[in-house]
mmCIF file of C-alpha atoms in Angstrom:
data_model
loop_
_atom_site.group_PDB
_atom_site.id
_atom_site.type_symbol
_atom_site.label_atom_id
_atom_site.label_comp_id
_atom_site.label_asym_id
_atom_site.label_seq_id
_atom_site.Cartn_x
_atom_site.Cartn_y
_atom_site.Cartn_z
ATOM 1 C CA ASP A 1 1.450 90.408 136.401
ATOM 2 C CA THR A 2 -0.951 88.257 134.149
ATOM 3 C CA GLY A 3 1.105 85.275 133.295
ATOM 4 C CA VAL A 4 3.290 84.287 130.290
ATOM 5 C CA SER A 5 3.033 86.273 127.373
ATOM 6 C CA GLN A 6 3.679 85.436 123.531
ATOM 7 C CA ASP A 7 3.842 87.358 120.557
ATOM 8 C CA PRO A 8 2.512 87.170 118.031
ATOM 9 C CA ARG A 9 -0.157 84.491 118.383
ATOM 10 C CA HIS A 10 -0.080 83.595 114.970
ATOM 11 C CA LYS A 11 2.285 84.093 112.018
ATOM 12 C CA ILE A 12 2.055 82.958 108.413
ATOM 13 C CA THR A 13 5.227 83.232 106.496
ATOM 14 C CA LYS A 14 6.636 82.321 103.159
ATOM 15 C CA ARG A 15 9.243 79.491 102.935
ATOM 16 C CA GLY A 16 12.843 80.727 103.118
ATOM 17 C CA GLN A 17 11.781 83.715 105.275
ATOM 18 C CA ASN A 18 12.938 84.505 108.915
ATOM 19 C CA VAL A 19 10.754 84.758 111.677
ATOM 20 C CA THR A 20 11.152 85.935 115.501
ATOM 21 C CA PHE A 21 8.925 85.275 118.309
ATOM 22 C CA ARG A 22 8.925 86.804 121.703
ATOM 23 C CA CYS A 23 8.241 85.509 125.101
ATOM 24 C CA ASP A 24 7.688 87.518 128.325
ATOM 25 C CA PRO A 25 7.686 85.420 131.286
ATOM 26 C CA ILE A 26 6.439 85.959 134.849
ATOM 27 C CA SER A 27 8.738 88.567 136.317
ATOM 28 C CA GLU A 28 10.155 86.646 139.296
ATOM 29 C CA HIS A 29 10.717 83.398 137.401
ATOM 30 C CA ASN A 30 14.290 82.679 136.582
ATOM 31 C CA ARG A 31 13.613 79.739 134.167
ATOM 32 C CA LEU A 32 12.632 80.226 130.677
ATOM 33 C CA TYR A 33 11.593 77.344 128.411
ATOM 34 C CA TRP A 34 10.763 76.908 124.710
ATOM 35 C CA TYR A 35 8.918 73.954 123.310
ATOM 36 C CA ARG A 36 7.606 72.991 119.848
ATOM 37 C CA GLN A 37 4.362 71.253 119.575
ATOM 38 C CA THR A 38 2.640 69.414 116.456
ATOM 39 C CA LEU A 39 -0.655 68.298 116.208
ATOM 40 C CA GLY A 40 -1.627 65.391 118.279
ATOM 41 C CA GLN A 41 1.796 65.505 119.846
ATOM 42 C CA GLY A 42 3.109 66.572 123.182
ATOM 43 C CA PRO A 43 5.456 69.515 123.618
ATOM 44 C CA GLU A 44 9.064 68.858 122.308
ATOM 45 C CA PHE A 45 11.631 70.474 124.420
ATOM 46 C CA LEU A 46 13.761 73.009 122.383
ATOM 47 C CA THR A 47 15.808 75.021 124.959
ATOM 48 C CA TYR A 48 15.712 76.460 128.088
ATOM 49 C CA PHE A 49 17.531 79.390 130.204
ATOM 50 C CA GLN A 50 18.552 80.137 133.662
ATOM 51 C CA ASN A 51 18.400 83.907 133.779
ATOM 52 C CA GLU A 52 20.392 84.785 130.704
ATOM 53 C CA ALA A 53 22.288 81.616 130.319
ATOM 54 C CA GLN A 54 21.263 79.118 127.702
ATOM 55 C CA LEU A 55 21.678 75.727 129.803
ATOM 56 C CA GLU A 56 20.712 73.175 126.922
ATOM 57 C CA LYS A 57 19.597 73.184 123.371
ATOM 58 C CA SER A 58 17.944 70.164 122.129
ATOM 59 C CA ARG A 59 19.329 68.198 119.097
ATOM 60 C CA LEU A 60 16.083 68.757 117.421
ATOM 61 C CA LEU A 61 17.085 72.334 117.051
ATOM 62 C CA SER A 62 18.931 72.940 113.790
ATOM 63 C CA ASP A 63 21.473 75.603 113.162
ATOM 64 C CA ARG A 64 18.510 77.607 111.803
ATOM 65 C CA PHE A 65 17.201 78.064 115.109
ATOM 66 C CA SER A 66 18.384 80.443 117.882
ATOM 67 C CA ALA A 67 17.142 81.804 121.205
ATOM 68 C CA GLU A 68 18.395 84.509 123.331
ATOM 69 C CA ARG A 69 17.451 85.977 126.843
ATOM 70 C CA PRO A 70 19.717 88.900 126.916
ATOM 71 C CA LYS A 71 18.779 90.514 130.098
ATOM 72 C CA GLY A 72 17.533 87.573 131.810
ATOM 73 C CA SER A 73 13.881 88.786 131.222
ATOM 74 C CA PHE A 74 12.120 88.174 127.780
ATOM 75 C CA SER A 75 13.186 85.862 125.294
ATOM 76 C CA THR A 76 13.200 85.698 121.345
ATOM 77 C CA LEU A 77 13.189 82.533 119.436
ATOM 78 C CA GLU A 78 14.447 83.014 115.721
ATOM 79 C CA ILE A 79 14.091 80.892 112.881
ATOM 80 C CA GLN A 80 16.144 81.375 109.778
ATOM 81 C CA ARG A 81 15.113 80.319 106.465
ATOM 82 C CA THR A 82 12.047 78.652 107.363
ATOM 83 C CA GLU A 83 10.760 75.436 105.960
ATOM 84 C CA GLN A 84 7.337 73.909 105.742
ATOM 85 C CA GLY A 85 8.464 71.276 108.543
ATOM 86 C CA ASP A 86 8.605 74.231 110.866
ATOM 87 C CA SER A 87 5.071 74.835 110.982
ATOM 88 C CA ALA A 88 3.966 74.144 114.517
ATOM 89 C CA MET A 89 2.836 75.747 117.679
ATOM 90 C CA TYR A 90 5.712 77.321 119.718
ATOM 91 C CA LEU A 91 5.241 77.441 123.234
ATOM 92 C CA CYS A 92 7.022 79.490 126.057
ATOM 93 C CA ALA A 93 6.994 78.771 129.725
ATOM 94 C CA SER A 94 8.520 79.897 132.760
ATOM 95 C CA SER A 95 9.310 78.661 136.394
ATOM 96 C CA ARG A 96 11.226 79.477 139.628
ATOM 97 C CA HIS A 97 13.953 77.363 140.088
ATOM 98 C CA HIS A 98 16.591 76.745 142.893
ATOM 99 C CA SER A 99 20.047 75.780 141.601
ATOM 100 C CA THR A 100 20.156 72.732 143.879
ATOM 101 C CA GLY A 101 16.746 72.051 144.979
ATOM 102 C CA GLY A 102 15.185 71.968 141.556
ATOM 103 C CA MET A 103 11.840 73.236 140.379
ATOM 104 C CA ASN A 104 9.785 74.408 143.265
ATOM 105 C CA THR A 105 7.052 75.900 141.261
ATOM 106 C CA GLU A 106 5.284 74.377 138.164
ATOM 107 C CA ALA A 107 6.005 75.950 134.846
ATOM 108 C CA PHE A 108 3.484 78.452 133.452
ATOM 109 C CA PHE A 109 2.815 78.402 129.909
ATOM 110 C CA GLY A 110 2.077 81.146 127.378
ATOM 111 C CA GLN A 111 -0.869 80.614 124.806
ATOM 112 C CA GLY A 112 1.669 79.985 122.036
ATOM 113 C CA THR A 113 2.805 81.457 118.653
ATOM 114 C CA ARG A 114 1.231 79.215 115.968
ATOM 115 C CA LEU A 115 3.641 79.282 112.889
ATOM 116 C CA THR A 116 2.520 78.286 109.463
ATOM 117 C CA VAL A 117 5.037 78.349 106.614
ATOM 118 C CA VAL A 118 3.508 78.297 103.032
ATOM 119 C CA SER B 1 12.524 61.925 122.001
ATOM 120 C CA GLN B 2 9.988 62.251 124.575
ATOM 121 C CA GLN B 3 10.394 61.106 128.090
ATOM 122 C CA GLY B 4 7.100 59.987 128.983
ATOM 123 C CA GLU B 5 4.419 58.008 127.438
ATOM 124 C CA GLU B 6 0.848 58.255 128.498
ATOM 125 C CA ASP B 7 -1.688 55.206 128.462
ATOM 126 C CA PRO B 8 -4.431 55.288 126.898
ATOM 127 C CA GLN B 9 -3.794 57.609 123.860
ATOM 128 C CA ALA B 10 -7.612 58.290 123.955
ATOM 129 C CA LEU B 11 -10.136 58.032 126.414
ATOM 130 C CA SER B 12 -14.012 58.467 126.069
ATOM 131 C CA ILE B 13 -16.309 58.530 129.106
ATOM 132 C CA GLN B 14 -19.722 59.861 130.089
ATOM 133 C CA GLU B 15 -20.135 62.615 132.625
ATOM 134 C CA GLY B 16 -19.999 61.369 136.350
ATOM 135 C CA GLU B 17 -17.655 58.574 135.490
ATOM 136 C CA ASN B 18 -13.919 58.534 136.604
ATOM 137 C CA ALA B 19 -11.177 59.031 134.102
ATOM 138 C CA THR B 20 -7.651 57.274 134.843
ATOM 139 C CA MET B 21 -4.666 57.751 132.700
ATOM 140 C CA ASN B 22 -1.141 56.420 133.280
ATOM 141 C CA CYS B 23 2.425 57.920 132.590
ATOM 142 C CA SER B 24 5.495 55.999 132.197
ATOM 143 C CA TYR B 25 9.043 57.608 132.174
ATOM 144 C CA LYS B 26 12.517 56.546 131.666
ATOM 145 C CA THR B 27 15.037 58.238 133.768
ATOM 146 C CA SER B 28 15.431 59.700 137.277
ATOM 147 C CA ILE B 29 13.201 62.632 137.988
ATOM 148 C CA ASN B 30 12.800 65.449 140.744
ATOM 149 C CA ASN B 31 9.285 65.668 140.161
ATOM 150 C CA LEU B 32 6.481 64.732 137.854
ATOM 151 C CA GLN B 33 3.519 67.244 136.844
ATOM 152 C CA TRP B 34 0.232 66.849 134.799
ATOM 153 C CA TYR B 35 -0.930 69.495 132.666
ATOM 154 C CA ARG B 36 -4.151 70.156 130.610
ATOM 155 C CA GLN B 37 -4.313 71.391 127.374
ATOM 156 C CA ASN B 38 -7.789 72.459 125.516
ATOM 157 C CA SER B 39 -7.781 72.499 121.940
ATOM 158 C CA GLY B 40 -5.429 74.857 120.374
ATOM 159 C CA ARG B 41 -4.583 76.548 123.556
ATOM 160 C CA GLY B 42 -1.579 76.789 126.012
ATOM 161 C CA LEU B 43 -0.927 74.087 128.757
ATOM 162 C CA VAL B 44 -2.479 74.493 132.094
ATOM 163 C CA HIS B 45 -0.657 73.105 135.290
ATOM 164 C CA LEU B 46 -2.662 70.722 137.195
ATOM 165 C CA ILE B 47 -0.628 69.081 139.944
ATOM 166 C CA LEU B 48 2.917 68.511 140.913
ATOM 167 C CA ILE B 49 4.170 65.610 142.798
ATOM 168 C CA ARG B 50 7.800 65.303 144.022
ATOM 169 C CA SER B 51 9.902 62.179 143.728
ATOM 170 C CA ASN B 52 9.575 61.800 147.572
ATOM 171 C CA GLU B 53 5.897 61.646 147.499
ATOM 172 C CA ARG B 54 3.458 58.806 146.766
ATOM 173 C CA GLU B 55 0.146 60.413 146.332
ATOM 174 C CA LYS B 56 -1.414 63.731 146.091
ATOM 175 C CA HIS B 57 -5.026 65.291 145.710
ATOM 176 C CA SER B 58 -6.352 68.478 144.358
ATOM 177 C CA GLY B 59 -10.029 68.715 144.230
ATOM 178 C CA ARG B 60 -11.291 66.181 141.924
ATOM 179 C CA LEU B 61 -7.722 65.127 140.741
ATOM 180 C CA ARG B 62 -5.701 62.325 142.446
ATOM 181 C CA VAL B 63 -2.078 61.503 141.392
ATOM 182 C CA THR B 64 0.114 58.570 142.378
ATOM 183 C CA LEU B 65 3.696 58.214 141.726
ATOM 184 C CA ASP B 66 5.796 54.624 141.622
ATOM 185 C CA THR B 67 9.343 55.708 141.238
ATOM 186 C CA SER B 68 10.371 52.074 141.628
ATOM 187 C CA LYS B 69 8.111 51.316 138.399
ATOM 188 C CA LYS B 70 8.879 54.871 136.873
ATOM 189 C CA SER B 71 5.094 55.554 136.478
ATOM 190 C CA SER B 72 2.407 57.720 137.513
ATOM 191 C CA SER B 73 -1.234 57.858 137.342
ATOM 192 C CA LEU B 74 -3.899 60.504 137.264
ATOM 193 C CA LEU B 75 -7.491 60.023 138.153
ATOM 194 C CA ILE B 76 -10.188 62.561 137.639
ATOM 195 C CA THR B 77 -13.306 61.553 139.730
ATOM 196 C CA ALA B 78 -16.969 62.647 138.735
ATOM 197 C CA SER B 79 -15.914 64.099 135.355
ATOM 198 C CA ARG B 80 -17.642 66.804 133.767
ATOM 199 C CA ALA B 81 -17.840 67.738 130.132
ATOM 200 C CA ALA B 82 -15.527 70.658 130.781
ATOM 201 C CA ASP B 83 -12.810 68.130 131.642
ATOM 202 C CA THR B 84 -12.623 67.171 127.946
ATOM 203 C CA ALA B 85 -9.003 68.164 127.001
ATOM 204 C CA SER B 86 -5.643 66.656 126.198
ATOM 205 C CA TYR B 87 -3.675 65.720 129.390
ATOM 206 C CA PHE B 88 -0.071 65.384 129.462
ATOM 207 C CA CYS B 89 2.504 64.298 132.077
ATOM 208 C CA ALA B 90 5.864 66.133 132.372
ATOM 209 C CA THR B 91 9.012 65.063 134.174
ATOM 210 C CA GLU B 92 11.651 67.323 135.635
ATOM 211 C CA VAL B 93 14.756 65.540 134.820
ATOM 212 C CA ARG B 94 18.452 66.308 135.686
ATOM 213 C CA THR B 95 20.632 67.675 133.080
ATOM 214 C CA THR B 96 24.549 67.915 133.422
ATOM 215 C CA ASP B 97 24.783 70.194 136.603
ATOM 216 C CA SER B 98 21.221 70.581 137.642
ATOM 217 C CA TRP B 99 17.550 69.715 137.610
ATOM 218 C CA GLY B 100 15.095 71.669 135.535
ATOM 219 C CA LYS B 101 14.499 70.310 132.116
ATOM 220 C CA LEU B 102 11.017 69.573 131.824
ATOM 221 C CA GLN B 103 9.839 66.711 129.500
ATOM 222 C CA PHE B 104 6.614 65.876 128.141
ATOM 223 C CA GLY B 105 4.805 62.743 126.968
ATOM 224 C CA ALA B 106 2.354 62.416 123.888
ATOM 225 C CA GLY B 107 -0.568 62.885 126.134
ATOM 226 C CA THR B 108 -4.081 61.303 126.577
ATOM 227 C CA GLN B 109 -6.877 62.787 124.814
ATOM 228 C CA VAL B 110 -10.056 62.739 127.114
ATOM 229 C CA VAL B 111 -13.527 63.106 125.891
ATOM 230 C CA VAL B 112 -16.411 63.677 128.276
ATOM 231 C CA THR B 113 -19.866 63.251 126.794
ATOM 232 C CA PRO B 114 -22.950 64.631 128.742
#
């Protein structure tokens, strides 16, 4: 296993189009996270999953954003009707987590998908 | 909103000097982690310190945690040009029924000149 994989690495889309990103986490990790990062800022939390269950969704995430992790393995993040403000780096991370003990490994990040909306 | 705030926002030092950056956070945490990010790349985990620990070392890195002040510091000793990067602290915070949500600060941009 070579780590967290994200696809595509870069995406340029026209405003109003839909885009979908994929994240393949480290295989034994039960937690999967999505973050958005703009230039000069830290990653902003979007949502995260424990296995296939979506545990929390940020208020930053409008109804145009949806994320799934159908079989508790890979995840997809879809943005509908993209806007120029959606241009950012979208980062995925995974970790191993105990339900009561919390995170017992660090989060491993993918290289991100850079989205540009023109 | 972001949980942590790093200080300073930017730091410029020469090779061989030590670099210290601080992180403050707002809510109870399970652990605090430091990450490094080279320009345009993904984040790389550096070190994790649990809420019941006060200090941790890893190579040239030293991290302290003061839960009473809700603050942490990262010290990089004998810095190298390759340490040039942005450094972020992240806290594992509690959600409604479990720990696990990882929240980041805005980062400290470190430049190490030869």
